[in-house]
Amino acid sequence: MDYVVLGAGPAGVIAAETLRRMDRGGRVTLVGDEPEAPYSRMAIPYLLAETVEEEGTHLRHGAGHYDARQIELRQDRAAGIDVADARVRLEGGESLAYDKLLIATGSRPTRPPIPGMDLPGIESCWTLEDARRIIAGTREGARVVLMGAGFIGCIVLEALARRKVELTVVEMAPRMLARMMDDVGGDMIERWCEARGVAVKTGTRVEAIERNDDVLTLKLGEAGELEADLVVCATGVQPNLELLEGSGVETEFGILVDARLATNVENIHAAGDVAQGPDFSTGARAVHAIQPTASEHGRIAALNMAGRETAYRGSLSMNVLNTLGLISSSFGLWEGAEGGERAVAADREGFKYLRLEFRDDVLVGALALGLTQHVGVIRGLVQTGVRLGAWKDRLLRDPHQVMHAYLERARSRP
Amino acid sequence: MLKSLLIDPEKCTSCLQCEMACSFEHEGAFNPAKSRIKVFEFEHGRRAIPYTCTQCAEAWCLHACPVEALSRNTETGAVELDEAICVGCKVCTIACPFGTINYNADSGKVAKCDLCGGDPQCAEACPTGAITYVDANWTGLERMKQWAVKTDSQAPNQSPGA
């Protein structure tokens, strides 16, 4: 059996390892397009913050990890798929025959259509190569403007702040983390950042960027101008779908896959950031570009590719973030379920916030700020759909009882 | 023979000796806030439940880790953290549906129960036998496993959201 895995991020690597475990005799080829050992983008902020070296970003550490598993690593990029011949065309000129193909090509950063966005000194923060350029361009005291205060923007914010640069964040949306935090949480994070010397401009649009003598000028319309030595753009990502042209593989925002991570085309599966698969909370299909989804997708896609029928219950949208020491997390339907109920405990000055969302007596989503202990039980409660019974009313009065509710409802009555 | 922590809440008096012993073993100081086993009190202290990692077979934390900082100790069965590799991203803390791997802001890393390498100090310190370290077959592991199946991301024959 010839297995070809396109993409050497977490989904691709975990899939390749799982394929090897399931099928000792099969041939496993893992194609990645970066000139690096497979690494984790999630670790890049820690490289910028200088808490790890480059090797610390690698997904696997043992020397010869892939050789030992007879996983053939190839540096190339897929140009297209010939479904009729079951072959992948590589940009390097060769082609690979497959019996089972996994597309785990991930996503890439996008830039807003603004004049000047392609000037030197404007970087994305996505690859190791990006990180090297940002490190070279951020001496202590350098003026850095970060465009975008979404989840990725805020991770980058933390890393840049640790590099002791003079940092300004510009975000188009009216609050930071518009897709993982509500107004209350977004406001707390913004005030927290401001108090720690980061200038935050929400509800502000960059209209153009110009460059003169190594200095970048960002035109902010009514909000004036900003000068910068470096601009880091973290305004969004999009799935890498170009290789699918002419393949007949169905896409929407990402590649549409079923509960077996299979596409509509026989013998082709997709996993990770590029896949639009079952969403645990809604039952619809969604792209959840997060590490736990990549890991689960990679494993379950590989099980199915190797002939072990395995259905996925769907990915749970969730995130955890450290913004200059303020830890926030979000789970599932944190905006609430129709006809559901909400429990809120907010200490705006103490920077503590907990919001729980219920449907009937089941927890379906949550937001937390300043909570680091036992936060995983929120996932446990959401994903098991445990009925909270009388504990729901207690939680409506005091959401901080969530661990107690979990112990009483979930652990003692499995 | 693999051994596991057996917790019998009926015997717990909430004396917190386990938390003291755990924090001393791992942090070098008696500091219950840093303990990897936690005693939760109910009904104003009339009832208490000691709670820590069950070293579950599914190992959500291990699979969610982006940099392979968590691995299974084959001798003790514990999932252990390599602090030198952990970058502190905290993904494991939201991935673990039991809430038993937690972020420690002082170290910038996560922390979890590692069974003290096979000599768990909480069990050693517990004066009432509420926490014992016994043959894994005795610990109600089956019940834990059933729970793990319920939370499993790959549960066949169940509709999404079920």
Coordinates of C-alpha atoms in Angstrom, one line a residue:
Chain A
M1 CA 0.0 0.0 0.0
D2 CA 1.4 3.4 -0.9
Y3 CA 0.4 6.2 1.5
V4 CA 1.2 9.8 0.5
V5 CA 0.8 12.5 3.1
L6 CA 1.0 16.1 1.9
G7 CA 2.0 18.5 4.6
A8 CA 4.5 18.0 7.4
G9 CA 2.7 19.9 10.2
P10 CA 1.2 18.1 13.2
A11 CA -1.7 16.6 11.3
G12 CA 0.6 15.2 8.6
V13 CA 3.3 13.9 11.0
I14 CA 0.8 12.2 13.4
A15 CA -1.0 10.7 10.4
A16 CA 2.3 9.3 9.0
E17 CA 3.2 7.8 12.4
T18 CA -0.3 6.3 12.8
L19 CA -0.2 4.9 9.3
R20 CA 3.1 3.2 10.1
R21 CA 1.7 1.7 13.3
M22 CA -1.3 0.4 11.5
D23 CA 0.4 -1.0 8.4
R24 CA 3.9 -2.2 9.0
G25 CA 4.5 -3.1 5.3
G26 CA 3.0 0.0 3.7
R27 CA 5.1 2.7 2.1
V28 CA 4.6 6.1 3.9
T29 CA 5.8 9.3 2.1
L30 CA 5.5 12.6 3.9
V31 CA 5.9 15.7 1.8
G32 CA 6.7 19.1 3.4
D33 CA 7.6 22.2 1.5
E34 CA 9.8 24.0 4.0
P35 CA 13.6 23.3 4.3
E36 CA 13.3 22.4 8.0
A37 CA 12.7 19.4 10.1
P38 CA 8.9 19.1 10.8
Y39 CA 8.1 21.8 13.4
S40 CA 5.3 23.3 15.3
R41 CA 4.1 26.8 14.4
M42 CA 2.7 27.0 17.9
A43 CA 6.2 27.0 19.2
I44 CA 7.4 30.0 17.1
P45 CA 6.3 32.6 19.7
Y46 CA 8.5 30.9 22.2
L47 CA 11.4 31.1 19.7
L48 CA 10.8 34.8 19.3
A49 CA 10.6 35.2 23.1
E50 CA 13.9 33.3 23.3
T51 CA 12.7 30.7 25.7
V52 CA 13.5 27.9 23.2
E53 CA 16.0 27.4 20.4
E54 CA 15.0 26.5 16.9
E55 CA 15.3 22.8 17.7
G56 CA 12.7 23.3 20.5
T57 CA 10.1 24.0 17.8
H58 CA 10.5 20.6 16.2
L59 CA 7.5 18.2 16.4
R60 CA 9.8 15.2 17.1
H61 CA 13.2 15.3 18.8
G62 CA 14.9 11.9 18.5
A63 CA 17.6 11.8 15.8
G64 CA 16.4 9.6 13.0
H65 CA 12.8 9.6 14.2
Y66 CA 11.3 9.4 10.7
D67 CA 14.0 7.0 9.4
A68 CA 13.4 4.7 12.3
R69 CA 9.7 4.5 11.3
Q70 CA 10.5 4.2 7.6
I71 CA 8.7 7.4 6.9
E72 CA 10.2 8.9 3.8
L73 CA 10.4 12.7 4.3
R74 CA 10.5 14.7 1.1
Q75 CA 11.0 18.4 0.7
D76 CA 8.8 19.4 -2.2
R77 CA 5.4 20.9 -2.8
A78 CA 2.4 19.3 -4.4
A79 CA 1.4 21.1 -7.6
G80 CA -1.7 19.0 -8.4
I81 CA -3.5 15.7 -8.2
D82 CA -4.3 13.4 -11.1
V83 CA -7.2 11.5 -9.7
A84 CA -7.6 9.2 -12.7
D85 CA -4.0 8.0 -12.4
A86 CA -3.9 8.3 -8.6
R87 CA -0.8 10.4 -8.7
V88 CA 0.4 13.6 -7.0
R89 CA 2.4 16.0 -9.2
L90 CA 5.2 17.7 -7.4
E91 CA 6.6 21.1 -8.2
G92 CA 10.1 19.5 -8.3
G93 CA 8.9 17.7 -11.4
E94 CA 8.4 14.1 -10.1
S95 CA 5.1 12.5 -9.3
L96 CA 4.1 10.1 -6.6
A97 CA 1.6 7.3 -7.0
Y98 CA -0.8 6.8 -4.1
D99 CA -3.3 4.2 -3.0
K100 CA -4.4 6.5 -0.2
L101 CA -3.7 10.2 -0.1
L102 CA -3.9 12.6 2.8
I103 CA -4.1 16.3 2.2
A104 CA -2.8 18.1 5.3
T105 CA -1.3 21.2 3.6
G106 CA -2.5 23.5 6.4
S107 CA -3.1 27.2 6.0
R108 CA -1.1 30.3 5.2
P109 CA -1.3 33.9 6.4
T110 CA -3.3 36.4 4.3
R111 CA -2.7 40.1 4.1
P112 CA -5.4 42.8 3.7
P113 CA -5.6 44.4 0.2
I114 CA -4.0 47.7 1.3
P115 CA -1.4 49.7 -0.7
G116 CA 2.1 49.0 0.5
M117 CA 1.5 45.6 2.1
D118 CA 4.3 44.0 0.0
L119 CA 7.0 46.5 1.2
P120 CA 10.1 45.2 2.8
G121 CA 9.9 45.3 6.6
I122 CA 6.4 43.9 6.6
E123 CA 6.4 40.3 7.9
S124 CA 4.0 37.6 8.6
C125 CA 4.7 35.4 11.6
W126 CA 4.0 31.9 10.3
T127 CA 7.2 30.0 9.4
L128 CA 10.6 29.5 11.0
E129 CA 12.0 31.7 8.2
D130 CA 9.5 34.5 9.1
A131 CA 10.6 34.1 12.7
R132 CA 14.3 34.5 11.8
R133 CA 13.6 37.7 9.9
I134 CA 11.5 39.1 12.8
I135 CA 14.3 38.3 15.3
A136 CA 16.8 40.0 13.0
G137 CA 14.5 43.1 12.7
T138 CA 13.6 43.6 16.4
R139 CA 16.4 45.0 18.4
E140 CA 15.4 46.2 21.9
G141 CA 13.5 49.5 21.6
A142 CA 12.6 49.0 17.9
R143 CA 9.2 50.4 16.9
V144 CA 7.0 47.5 15.9
V145 CA 3.4 47.7 14.8
L146 CA 1.4 44.5 15.0
M147 CA -1.6 44.3 12.6
G148 CA -4.3 42.1 13.9
A149 CA -5.3 41.2 17.5
G150 CA -7.0 37.9 16.9
F151 CA -5.7 34.7 18.5
I152 CA -2.5 34.5 16.4
G153 CA -2.0 38.2 16.7
C154 CA -2.2 38.0 20.5
I155 CA 0.3 35.1 20.7
V156 CA 2.7 37.1 18.6
L157 CA 2.0 40.2 20.8
E158 CA 3.2 38.3 23.8
A159 CA 6.4 37.2 22.0
L160 CA 7.2 40.7 20.7
A161 CA 6.6 42.3 24.0
R162 CA 9.2 39.9 25.5
R163 CA 11.6 41.1 22.9
K164 CA 11.3 44.5 24.6
V165 CA 10.2 46.4 21.5
E166 CA 8.1 49.5 21.5
L167 CA 4.8 47.8 20.5
T168 CA 1.6 49.1 19.0
V169 CA -1.3 46.8 18.1
V170 CA -3.8 47.9 15.4
E171 CA -7.0 45.9 15.1
M172 CA -9.9 46.6 12.8
A173 CA -12.5 45.0 15.0
P174 CA -13.9 46.9 17.9
R175 CA -12.2 44.6 20.4
M176 CA -9.2 42.3 20.7
L177 CA -9.8 38.6 20.1
A178 CA -13.2 39.2 18.5
R179 CA -13.6 35.6 17.7
M180 CA -12.6 34.1 21.0
M181 CA -13.7 36.7 23.6
D182 CA -16.8 38.7 24.2
D183 CA -16.8 42.4 25.0
V184 CA -16.2 41.9 28.7
G185 CA -13.2 39.7 28.2
G186 CA -11.8 41.6 25.2
D187 CA -12.0 44.8 27.2
M188 CA -10.1 43.3 30.2
I189 CA -7.3 42.0 27.9
E190 CA -7.0 45.4 26.2
R191 CA -6.7 47.2 29.5
W192 CA -4.3 44.6 30.8
C193 CA -2.1 45.2 27.7
E194 CA -2.3 49.0 27.9
A195 CA -1.2 48.8 31.5
R196 CA 1.8 46.9 30.5
G197 CA 3.1 49.4 28.0
V198 CA 1.5 48.0 24.8
A199 CA -0.5 50.6 22.8
V200 CA -3.7 49.0 21.6
K201 CA -5.8 50.7 18.8
T202 CA -9.0 48.7 18.3
G203 CA -11.6 49.8 15.8
T204 CA -8.7 51.2 13.7
R205 CA -8.1 50.4 10.1
V206 CA -4.7 50.6 8.3
E207 CA -5.4 52.3 5.0
A208 CA -2.0 52.3 3.5
I209 CA 1.7 51.8 4.3
E210 CA 4.6 53.8 2.9
R211 CA 8.3 53.4 3.3
N212 CA 11.0 56.1 3.4
D213 CA 14.6 55.5 4.5
D214 CA 13.9 52.2 6.3
V215 CA 11.0 53.8 8.2
L216 CA 7.5 52.5 7.5
T217 CA 4.5 54.8 7.9
L218 CA 1.1 53.4 8.5
K219 CA -1.8 55.6 7.5
L220 CA -4.7 55.1 9.9
G221 CA -7.2 57.5 8.4
E222 CA -8.8 59.6 11.2
A223 CA -6.5 58.0 13.7
G224 CA -3.5 59.6 12.1
E225 CA -0.2 57.9 11.4
L226 CA 2.2 55.5 13.0
E227 CA 5.9 55.1 12.3
A228 CA 7.5 51.7 12.5
D229 CA 10.8 49.9 12.0
L230 CA 8.9 46.7 11.5
V231 CA 5.3 45.7 10.8
V232 CA 4.1 42.2 11.7
C233 CA 0.9 41.2 9.9
A234 CA -1.4 38.7 11.7
T235 CA -4.7 39.5 10.2
G236 CA -5.8 36.0 9.2
V237 CA -5.0 32.7 7.6
Q238 CA -6.6 30.7 4.8
P239 CA -6.4 27.0 3.8
N240 CA -3.9 26.0 1.1
L241 CA -6.3 24.6 -1.5
E242 CA -4.6 25.5 -4.8
L243 CA -3.3 21.9 -5.4
L244 CA -6.9 20.7 -5.7
E245 CA -7.7 22.5 -8.9
G246 CA -9.2 20.1 -11.4
S247 CA -9.2 17.3 -8.9
G248 CA -12.9 17.3 -8.2
V249 CA -12.3 17.4 -4.5
E250 CA -15.1 19.4 -2.9
T251 CA -14.2 22.5 -1.0
E252 CA -16.1 25.3 0.7
F253 CA -13.9 27.3 3.1
G254 CA -11.7 24.2 3.5
I255 CA -11.8 20.7 2.1
L256 CA -15.1 19.2 2.9
V257 CA -14.6 15.9 4.8
D258 CA -17.0 13.5 6.5
A259 CA -16.7 11.8 10.0
R260 CA -14.0 9.5 8.6
L261 CA -12.0 12.6 7.3
A262 CA -12.7 11.3 3.8
T263 CA -13.3 13.8 0.9
N264 CA -15.9 13.2 -1.8
V265 CA -13.1 11.7 -4.0
E266 CA -12.2 8.0 -3.3
N267 CA -9.0 7.4 -1.5
I268 CA -8.4 11.0 -0.7
H269 CA -8.6 12.2 2.9
A270 CA -7.9 15.6 4.5
A271 CA -6.9 16.7 8.0
G272 CA -5.9 19.7 10.0
D273 CA -6.2 23.4 9.1
V274 CA -7.1 22.6 5.5
A275 CA -10.0 20.4 6.4
Q276 CA -13.6 21.5 7.0
G277 CA -14.9 18.6 9.1
P278 CA -17.6 17.8 11.6
D279 CA -18.0 20.4 14.3
F280 CA -18.8 18.8 17.7
S281 CA -20.9 21.7 18.9
T282 CA -23.1 22.4 15.8
G283 CA -23.0 19.2 13.8
A284 CA -22.2 21.4 10.7
R285 CA -18.8 21.3 9.1
A286 CA -16.2 23.9 10.1
V287 CA -12.5 24.6 9.8
H288 CA -11.0 24.6 13.3
A289 CA -7.4 25.6 12.8
I290 CA -6.1 24.5 16.2
Q291 CA -3.5 22.1 17.5
P292 CA -5.9 19.6 19.1
T293 CA -8.0 19.3 16.0
A294 CA -4.9 18.8 13.8
S295 CA -3.8 16.0 16.1
E296 CA -7.2 14.3 16.2
H297 CA -7.8 14.7 12.5
G298 CA -4.3 13.3 11.7
R299 CA -4.9 10.2 13.8
I300 CA -8.4 9.4 12.8
A301 CA -7.8 10.1 9.1
A302 CA -4.8 7.7 9.2
L303 CA -6.9 5.0 11.0
N304 CA -9.5 5.1 8.2
M305 CA -6.9 5.2 5.5
A306 CA -5.3 2.1 6.9
G307 CA -8.7 0.3 6.9
R308 CA -9.7 0.7 10.5
E309 CA -13.1 2.4 10.2
T310 CA -13.3 5.1 12.8
A311 CA -15.8 7.9 13.1
Y312 CA -15.0 11.3 14.5
R313 CA -17.4 12.9 16.9
G314 CA -16.3 16.3 15.6
S315 CA -13.8 18.9 16.7
L316 CA -14.4 21.2 19.6
S317 CA -13.5 24.8 19.0
M318 CA -11.2 25.8 21.8
N319 CA -8.2 28.0 22.5
V320 CA -5.9 29.0 25.3
L321 CA -3.9 32.1 25.3
N322 CA -1.4 34.0 27.4
T323 CA -1.5 37.7 26.9
L324 CA 1.4 39.2 28.9
G325 CA 0.6 36.9 31.8
L326 CA -3.2 37.1 31.6
I327 CA -4.4 33.6 30.7
S328 CA -7.6 33.2 28.7
S329 CA -9.5 30.3 27.2
S330 CA -12.6 29.6 25.2
F331 CA -14.6 26.5 24.5
G332 CA -17.4 25.5 22.2
L333 CA -20.5 27.6 21.9
W334 CA -19.2 30.4 24.2
E335 CA -21.5 32.9 22.5
G336 CA -24.4 30.8 23.8
A337 CA -26.9 28.3 22.5
E338 CA -30.4 29.3 21.3
G339 CA -32.8 29.2 24.1
G340 CA -29.9 28.4 26.5
E341 CA -28.9 30.0 29.8
R342 CA -25.8 31.8 30.9
A343 CA -23.8 32.1 34.1
V344 CA -21.4 35.0 34.5
A345 CA -18.9 36.0 37.1
A346 CA -16.8 39.1 36.2
D347 CA -14.2 40.9 38.3
R348 CA -13.2 43.6 35.9
E349 CA -10.6 45.2 38.1
G350 CA -9.2 41.8 39.3
F351 CA -9.0 40.6 35.7
K352 CA -11.0 37.5 36.4
Y353 CA -13.9 36.3 34.3
L354 CA -15.9 33.2 33.8
R355 CA -18.8 32.8 31.5
L356 CA -20.6 29.4 31.1
E357 CA -23.2 28.7 28.5
F358 CA -25.9 25.9 28.9
R359 CA -28.4 24.2 26.8
D360 CA -30.9 22.6 29.2
D361 CA -28.6 21.4 31.9
V362 CA -25.7 20.6 29.7
L363 CA -22.6 22.9 29.4
V364 CA -22.0 23.8 25.8
G365 CA -19.5 26.5 25.9
A366 CA -17.4 28.8 28.1
L367 CA -15.0 31.7 28.4
A368 CA -12.4 32.0 31.1
L369 CA -9.9 34.7 32.1
G370 CA -7.4 34.4 34.8
L371 CA -8.3 30.7 35.3
T372 CA -5.5 28.2 35.0
Q373 CA -6.3 25.4 37.4
H374 CA -8.5 22.4 36.1
V375 CA -9.6 24.4 33.1
G376 CA -9.7 21.2 31.1
V377 CA -12.8 20.0 32.9
I378 CA -14.8 22.5 30.9
R379 CA -13.9 20.5 27.8
G380 CA -14.8 17.3 29.7
L381 CA -18.2 18.6 30.6
V382 CA -18.9 20.0 27.1
Q383 CA -17.7 16.9 25.3
T384 CA -19.4 14.3 27.5
G385 CA -22.6 16.3 27.5
V386 CA -23.0 15.3 31.1
R387 CA -26.4 16.4 32.6
L388 CA -25.7 18.8 35.5
G389 CA -29.1 18.4 37.2
A390 CA -29.3 20.5 40.3
W391 CA -25.7 21.6 39.8
K392 CA -26.8 23.8 36.9
D393 CA -28.7 26.1 39.3
R394 CA -25.7 26.2 41.6
L395 CA -23.5 27.2 38.6
L396 CA -25.9 29.9 37.6
R397 CA -25.4 31.4 41.0
D398 CA -21.6 30.7 41.2
P399 CA -19.9 29.6 38.0
H400 CA -16.7 29.1 39.9
Q401 CA -18.2 25.9 41.3
V402 CA -17.5 24.3 37.9
M403 CA -14.9 21.9 39.3
H404 CA -17.2 20.8 42.0
A405 CA -20.0 20.2 39.6
Y406 CA -17.7 18.2 37.5
L407 CA -16.5 16.0 40.4
E408 CA -20.1 15.4 41.5
R409 CA -21.8 14.9 38.2
A410 CA -19.1 13.5 35.9
R411 CA -16.7 11.6 38.1
S412 CA -18.9 9.9 40.6
R413 CA -21.5 8.9 38.0
P414 CA -19.7 7.7 35.0
Chain B
M1 CA 3.0 -5.1 37.6
L2 CA 1.6 -1.6 37.0
K3 CA 0.3 0.2 40.0
S4 CA -2.1 3.1 40.2
L5 CA -3.4 5.6 42.8
L6 CA -6.6 4.3 44.4
I7 CA -8.6 7.1 45.9
D8 CA -11.4 6.4 48.4
P9 CA -13.1 9.8 49.2
E10 CA -15.0 8.2 52.0
K11 CA -11.8 8.0 54.0
C12 CA -10.6 11.6 53.2
T13 CA -10.7 14.0 56.2
S14 CA -9.4 16.9 54.1
C15 CA -6.2 17.1 56.2
L16 CA -4.3 18.2 53.0
Q17 CA -1.2 16.1 53.9
C18 CA -1.3 14.8 50.3
E19 CA -1.1 18.3 48.9
M20 CA 1.8 19.2 51.3
A21 CA 3.7 16.0 50.4
C22 CA 3.2 16.5 46.6
S23 CA 4.3 20.1 46.6
F24 CA 7.3 19.3 48.7
E25 CA 8.3 16.5 46.4
H26 CA 7.9 18.5 43.2
E27 CA 8.5 22.1 44.2
G28 CA 10.7 21.7 47.3
A29 CA 8.3 23.6 49.5
F30 CA 5.1 22.9 51.4
N31 CA 2.8 24.8 49.1
P32 CA -0.6 23.2 48.5
A33 CA -1.3 25.7 45.8
K34 CA 1.4 24.0 43.7
S35 CA 0.2 20.5 44.5
R36 CA -0.6 18.2 41.6
I37 CA -3.2 16.4 43.7
K38 CA -6.1 18.6 45.0
V39 CA -8.6 18.0 47.7
F40 CA -12.0 19.4 46.9
E41 CA -14.4 20.1 49.8
F42 CA -18.1 19.8 49.6
E43 CA -20.8 20.8 52.1
H44 CA -18.5 23.1 54.0
G45 CA -15.9 20.5 54.5
R46 CA -18.2 17.7 55.6
R47 CA -17.1 15.7 52.5
A48 CA -13.9 15.8 50.5
I49 CA -12.6 14.3 47.3
P50 CA -8.9 14.1 46.5
Y51 CA -8.4 14.4 42.8
T52 CA -5.4 13.9 40.4
C53 CA -4.4 12.5 37.1
T54 CA -5.4 8.8 36.4
Q55 CA -2.6 8.4 33.8
C56 CA -5.5 7.6 31.4
A57 CA -4.8 5.4 28.4
E58 CA -6.1 8.0 26.0
A59 CA -3.5 10.5 27.2
W60 CA -5.1 13.6 25.7
C61 CA -2.4 15.8 27.0
L62 CA 0.3 13.8 25.3
H63 CA -1.4 13.7 22.0
A64 CA -2.2 17.4 22.1
C65 CA 1.4 18.5 22.8
P66 CA 2.9 20.1 19.8
V67 CA 6.5 19.5 20.7
E68 CA 6.5 16.0 22.3
A69 CA 7.2 17.2 25.8
L70 CA 4.9 14.6 27.3
S71 CA 5.7 10.9 27.2
R72 CA 4.6 7.6 28.8
N73 CA 7.0 6.1 31.4
T74 CA 6.7 2.5 30.5
E75 CA 7.8 1.3 34.0
T76 CA 5.2 3.3 36.0
G77 CA 2.6 3.9 33.4
A78 CA 2.7 7.6 34.2
V79 CA 2.6 10.3 31.5
E80 CA 5.5 12.5 32.4
L81 CA 6.5 16.1 31.4
D82 CA 10.0 16.9 30.1
E83 CA 10.3 20.5 31.4
A84 CA 13.2 21.2 29.2
I85 CA 11.0 20.6 26.1
C86 CA 7.7 22.1 27.3
V87 CA 7.4 25.6 25.8
G88 CA 4.4 26.5 28.0
C89 CA 1.8 26.8 25.3
K90 CA -0.9 25.3 27.6
V91 CA -2.7 23.4 24.8
C92 CA -2.6 20.3 27.0
T93 CA -4.5 22.1 29.8
I94 CA -7.5 22.6 27.6
A95 CA -7.2 19.3 25.8
C96 CA -7.2 17.2 29.0
P97 CA -11.0 16.6 29.7
F98 CA -10.1 15.8 33.4
G99 CA -8.4 19.1 34.1
T100 CA -5.4 17.4 35.7
I101 CA -2.6 19.1 33.8
N102 CA -2.2 22.7 34.8
Y103 CA -0.2 25.8 34.0
N104 CA 2.3 27.1 36.5
A105 CA 2.9 30.7 35.9
D106 CA 6.1 30.7 38.0
S107 CA 7.9 28.1 35.8
G108 CA 6.1 29.1 32.6
K109 CA 5.5 25.4 32.1
V110 CA 2.7 22.9 32.9
A111 CA 2.7 20.4 35.7
K112 CA 1.0 17.1 36.2
C113 CA 1.1 14.0 38.5
D114 CA 4.0 11.7 37.6
L115 CA 3.4 9.2 40.3
C116 CA 6.7 10.4 41.8
G117 CA 8.5 7.9 39.6
G118 CA 6.7 5.0 41.2
D119 CA 6.7 6.1 44.9
P120 CA 3.8 8.6 45.1
Q121 CA 4.3 10.8 48.1
C122 CA 0.6 11.6 48.5
A123 CA -0.2 8.0 49.2
E124 CA 2.8 7.8 51.5
A125 CA 1.6 10.9 53.4
C126 CA -2.1 10.0 53.6
P127 CA -2.9 9.1 57.2
T128 CA -6.3 7.5 56.6
G129 CA -5.7 5.3 53.6
A130 CA -7.9 7.5 51.4
I131 CA -5.0 7.5 48.9
T132 CA -3.2 4.2 48.3
Y133 CA -0.9 3.0 45.6
V134 CA -2.0 -0.5 44.5
D135 CA -2.0 -3.0 41.7
A136 CA -3.7 -1.3 38.8
N137 CA -6.4 -3.9 38.5
W138 CA -7.8 -2.8 41.9
T139 CA -8.3 0.8 41.2
G140 CA -11.5 0.8 39.4
L141 CA -9.5 1.4 36.3
E142 CA -12.3 -0.2 34.4
R143 CA -14.6 2.6 35.5
M144 CA -12.0 5.2 34.5
K145 CA -11.7 3.5 31.1
Q146 CA -15.5 3.7 30.6
W147 CA -15.3 7.3 31.3
A148 CA -12.4 7.7 28.9
V149 CA -14.5 6.1 26.2
K150 CA -17.3 8.5 26.8
T151 CA -15.0 11.4 26.3
D152 CA -13.3 9.9 23.4
S153 CA -13.1 11.9 20.2
Q154 CA -13.5 8.7 18.2
A155 CA -16.8 7.3 19.4
P156 CA -18.5 5.4 16.6
N157 CA -22.3 5.2 16.4
Q158 CA -22.8 8.5 18.1
S159 CA -24.1 11.5 16.4
P160 CA -22.2 14.8 16.8
G161 CA -23.3 16.6 19.9
A162 CA -24.7 13.4 21.4

